[in-house]
JSON list of C-alpha atoms in Angstrom, two decimals:
[
{"chain": "A", "resi": 1, "resn": "MET", "atom": "CA", "xyz": [0.04, 0.08, -0.05]},
{"chain": "A", "resi": 2, "resn": "ILE", "atom": "CA", "xyz": [2.85, 2.44, 0.94]},
{"chain": "A", "resi": 3, "resn": "SER", "atom": "CA", "xyz": [4.58, 1.45, -2.46]},
{"chain": "A", "resi": 4, "resn": "ASN", "atom": "CA", "xyz": [1.55, 2.47, -4.49]},
{"chain": "A", "resi": 5, "resn": "PHE", "atom": "CA", "xyz": [1.21, 5.84, -2.55]},
{"chain": "A", "resi": 6, "resn": "ILE", "atom": "CA", "xyz": [5.01, 6.45, -3.25]},
{"chain": "A", "resi": 7, "resn": "GLY", "atom": "CA", "xyz": [4.68, 5.61, -6.74]},
{"chain": "A", "resi": 8, "resn": "TRP", "atom": "CA", "xyz": [1.60, 7.91, -7.26]},
{"chain": "A", "resi": 9, "resn": "ILE", "atom": "CA", "xyz": [3.57, 10.84, -5.44]},
{"chain": "A", "resi": 10, "resn": "PHE", "atom": "CA", "xyz": [6.36, 10.12, -7.81]},
{"chain": "A", "resi": 11, "resn": "ALA", "atom": "CA", "xyz": [4.27, 10.15, -10.77]},
{"chain": "A", "resi": 12, "resn": "LEU", "atom": "CA", "xyz": [2.61, 13.45, -9.65]},
{"chain": "A", "resi": 13, "resn": "LEU", "atom": "CA", "xyz": [6.07, 15.19, -8.85]},
{"chain": "A", "resi": 14, "resn": "VAL", "atom": "CA", "xyz": [8.20, 13.64, -11.62]},
{"chain": "A", "resi": 15, "resn": "VAL", "atom": "CA", "xyz": [6.67, 11.89, -14.47]},
{"chain": "A", "resi": 16, "resn": "ASP", "atom": "CA", "xyz": [3.59, 14.35, -14.90]},
{"chain": "A", "resi": 17, "resn": "PRO", "atom": "CA", "xyz": [5.98, 17.49, -14.97]},
{"chain": "A", "resi": 18, "resn": "LEU", "atom": "CA", "xyz": [8.17, 15.48, -17.28]},
{"chain": "A", "resi": 19, "resn": "GLN", "atom": "CA", "xyz": [5.52, 15.03, -19.75]},
{"chain": "A", "resi": 20, "resn": "ALA", "atom": "CA", "xyz": [4.57, 18.80, -19.45]},
{"chain": "A", "resi": 21, "resn": "GLU", "atom": "CA", "xyz": [8.29, 19.60, -20.02]},
{"chain": "A", "resi": 22, "resn": "ILE", "atom": "CA", "xyz": [8.46, 17.61, -23.29]},
{"chain": "A", "resi": 23, "resn": "GLN", "atom": "CA", "xyz": [5.47, 19.20, -24.66]},
{"chain": "A", "resi": 24, "resn": "GLN", "atom": "CA", "xyz": [6.53, 22.80, -23.62]},
{"chain": "A", "resi": 25, "resn": "GLN", "atom": "CA", "xyz": [10.15, 22.18, -25.18]},
{"chain": "A", "resi": 26, "resn": "ALA", "atom": "CA", "xyz": [8.75, 20.68, -28.35]},
{"chain": "A", "resi": 27, "resn": "GLU", "atom": "CA", "xyz": [6.31, 23.82, -28.78]},
{"chain": "A", "resi": 28, "resn": "ARG", "atom": "CA", "xyz": [9.17, 26.18, -27.93]},
{"chain": "A", "resi": 29, "resn": "ALA", "atom": "CA", "xyz": [11.70, 24.70, -30.53]},
{"chain": "A", "resi": 30, "resn": "ARG", "atom": "CA", "xyz": [8.97, 24.01, -33.14]},
{"chain": "A", "resi": 31, "resn": "LEU", "atom": "CA", "xyz": [10.06, 20.42, -33.33]},
{"chain": "A", "resi": 32, "resn": "PRO", "atom": "CA", "xyz": [8.52, 18.19, -36.10]},
{"chain": "A", "resi": 33, "resn": "VAL", "atom": "CA", "xyz": [5.41, 16.35, -34.98]},
{"chain": "A", "resi": 34, "resn": "GLU", "atom": "CA", "xyz": [7.24, 12.98, -35.47]},
{"chain": "A", "resi": 35, "resn": "ILE", "atom": "CA", "xyz": [9.94, 13.97, -32.79]},
{"chain": "A", "resi": 36, "resn": "VAL", "atom": "CA", "xyz": [7.20, 14.93, -30.28]},
{"chain": "A", "resi": 37, "resn": "ARG", "atom": "CA", "xyz": [5.50, 11.63, -31.00]},
{"chain": "A", "resi": 38, "resn": "GLN", "atom": "CA", "xyz": [8.32, 9.67, -30.40]},
{"chain": "A", "resi": 39, "resn": "SER", "atom": "CA", "xyz": [9.40, 11.59, -27.13]},
{"chain": "A", "resi": 40, "resn": "GLN", "atom": "CA", "xyz": [5.75, 10.98, -25.75]},
{"chain": "A", "resi": 41, "resn": "ALA", "atom": "CA", "xyz": [6.35, 7.21, -26.69]},
{"chain": "A", "resi": 42, "resn": "CYS", "atom": "CA", "xyz": [9.47, 7.15, -24.92]},
{"chain": "A", "resi": 43, "resn": "LEU", "atom": "CA", "xyz": [7.65, 8.57, -21.77]},
{"chain": "A", "resi": 44, "resn": "THR", "atom": "CA", "xyz": [4.87, 6.22, -22.15]},
{"chain": "A", "resi": 45, "resn": "SER", "atom": "CA", "xyz": [7.17, 3.28, -22.11]},
{"chain": "A", "resi": 46, "resn": "GLN", "atom": "CA", "xyz": [9.57, 4.45, -19.38]},
{"chain": "A", "resi": 47, "resn": "GLY", "atom": "CA", "xyz": [7.24, 6.31, -17.15]},
{"chain": "A", "resi": 48, "resn": "PRO", "atom": "CA", "xyz": [5.95, 3.04, -15.73]},
{"chain": "A", "resi": 49, "resn": "LYS", "atom": "CA", "xyz": [9.33, 1.80, -15.15]},
{"chain": "A", "resi": 50, "resn": "LEU", "atom": "CA", "xyz": [10.42, 5.05, -13.26]},
{"chain": "A", "resi": 51, "resn": "ILE", "atom": "CA", "xyz": [7.16, 4.73, -11.11]},
{"chain": "A", "resi": 52, "resn": "GLU", "atom": "CA", "xyz": [7.78, 1.15, -10.42]},
{"chain": "A", "resi": 53, "resn": "ARG", "atom": "CA", "xyz": [11.40, 1.92, -9.25]},
{"chain": "A", "resi": 54, "resn": "ALA", "atom": "CA", "xyz": [10.15, 4.66, -7.12]},
{"chain": "A", "resi": 55, "resn": "ALA", "atom": "CA", "xyz": [7.76, 2.27, -5.53]},
{"chain": "A", "resi": 56, "resn": "GLY", "atom": "CA", "xyz": [10.48, -0.15, -4.79]},
{"chain": "A", "resi": 57, "resn": "ASP", "atom": "CA", "xyz": [13.32, 2.20, -3.66]},
{"chain": "A", "resi": 58, "resn": "TYR", "atom": "CA", "xyz": [12.03, 5.04, -1.58]},
{"chain": "A", "resi": 59, "resn": "GLY", "atom": "CA", "xyz": [15.39, 6.46, -1.13]},
{"chain": "A", "resi": 60, "resn": "TRP", "atom": "CA", "xyz": [16.00, 6.85, -4.78]},
{"chain": "A", "resi": 61, "resn": "ALA", "atom": "CA", "xyz": [12.50, 8.27, -5.26]},
{"chain": "A", "resi": 62, "resn": "ALA", "atom": "CA", "xyz": [13.09, 11.00, -2.41]},
{"chain": "A", "resi": 63, "resn": "ALA", "atom": "CA", "xyz": [16.48, 11.83, -3.77]},
{"chain": "A", "resi": 64, "resn": "THR", "atom": "CA", "xyz": [15.23, 12.13, -7.21]},
{"chain": "A", "resi": 65, "resn": "VAL", "atom": "CA", "xyz": [12.36, 14.44, -6.24]},
{"chain": "A", "resi": 66, "resn": "VAL", "atom": "CA", "xyz": [14.42, 16.62, -4.31]},
{"chain": "A", "resi": 67, "resn": "SER", "atom": "CA", "xyz": [16.98, 16.76, -6.95]},
{"chain": "A", "resi": 68, "resn": "ILE", "atom": "CA", "xyz": [14.53, 17.79, -9.60]},
{"chain": "A", "resi": 69, "resn": "ALA", "atom": "CA", "xyz": [12.83, 20.32, -7.30]},
{"chain": "A", "resi": 70, "resn": "ILE", "atom": "CA", "xyz": [16.03, 22.17, -6.52]},
{"chain": "A", "resi": 71, "resn": "GLY", "atom": "CA", "xyz": [17.04, 22.13, -10.18]},
{"chain": "A", "resi": 72, "resn": "HIS", "atom": "CA", "xyz": [20.03, 19.92, -9.78]},
{"chain": "A", "resi": 73, "resn": "THR", "atom": "CA", "xyz": [18.74, 17.27, -12.25]},
{"chain": "A", "resi": 74, "resn": "ALA", "atom": "CA", "xyz": [16.51, 17.78, -15.28]},
{"chain": "A", "resi": 75, "resn": "PRO", "atom": "CA", "xyz": [13.68, 15.44, -15.47]},
{"chain": "A", "resi": 76, "resn": "ALA", "atom": "CA", "xyz": [14.35, 14.50, -18.96]},
{"chain": "A", "resi": 77, "resn": "GLU", "atom": "CA", "xyz": [17.76, 12.99, -17.64]},
{"chain": "A", "resi": 78, "resn": "LEU", "atom": "CA", "xyz": [15.80, 10.15, -16.05]},
{"chain": "A", "resi": 79, "resn": "LEU", "atom": "CA", "xyz": [14.86, 8.85, -19.46]},
{"chain": "A", "resi": 80, "resn": "ASP", "atom": "CA", "xyz": [16.98, 6.36, -20.97]},
{"chain": "A", "resi": 81, "resn": "GLY", "atom": "CA", "xyz": [18.21, 7.93, -24.29]},
{"chain": "A", "resi": 82, "resn": "SER", "atom": "CA", "xyz": [19.45, 4.63, -25.92]},
{"chain": "A", "resi": 83, "resn": "GLY", "atom": "CA", "xyz": [16.10, 3.40, -27.00]},
{"chain": "A", "resi": 84, "resn": "PRO", "atom": "CA", "xyz": [15.18, 3.77, -30.74]},
{"chain": "A", "resi": 85, "resn": "GLN", "atom": "CA", "xyz": [12.03, 5.93, -29.77]},
{"chain": "A", "resi": 86, "resn": "CYS", "atom": "CA", "xyz": [13.65, 8.03, -27.11]},
{"chain": "A", "resi": 87, "resn": "LEU", "atom": "CA", "xyz": [14.82, 11.36, -28.51]},
{"chain": "A", "resi": 88, "resn": "VAL", "atom": "CA", "xyz": [16.12, 12.71, -25.32]},
{"chain": "A", "resi": 89, "resn": "GLY", "atom": "CA", "xyz": [19.00, 14.16, -26.93]},
{"chain": "A", "resi": 90, "resn": "ALA", "atom": "CA", "xyz": [16.69, 16.28, -29.29]},
{"chain": "A", "resi": 91, "resn": "LEU", "atom": "CA", "xyz": [14.67, 17.62, -26.13]},
{"chain": "A", "resi": 92, "resn": "LYS", "atom": "CA", "xyz": [17.93, 18.67, -24.30]},
{"chain": "A", "resi": 93, "resn": "GLY", "atom": "CA", "xyz": [19.00, 20.46, -27.41]},
{"chain": "A", "resi": 94, "resn": "ALA", "atom": "CA", "xyz": [15.63, 22.22, -27.83]},
{"chain": "A", "resi": 95, "resn": "GLY", "atom": "CA", "xyz": [15.71, 23.27, -24.32]},
{"chain": "A", "resi": 96, "resn": "ALA", "atom": "CA", "xyz": [19.37, 24.50, -24.45]},
{"chain": "A", "resi": 97, "resn": "GLY", "atom": "CA", "xyz": [18.54, 26.59, -27.53]},
{"chain": "A", "resi": 98, "resn": "ALA", "atom": "CA", "xyz": [15.48, 28.30, -26.09]}
]
């Protein structure tokens, strides 16, 4: 039960803002629709994995939330950019250029 609550809080504080950040950076950089779709697919595939990890490792979840809250870590850094559908590099570049 506590794991579910931690996972829900993590989704609320990390995954949801990450989705908003992807959308905002894509709009700001005027990225092609295909890149936006691939980035959203990446989050859709990796978001549940992040939530599962947070539910199983409370220390990591707390440290991650604090790190993101103080600006030490960008939420996009949590995504594994090695997958074919994860264009995290394009999003990081879009955020830096804006």
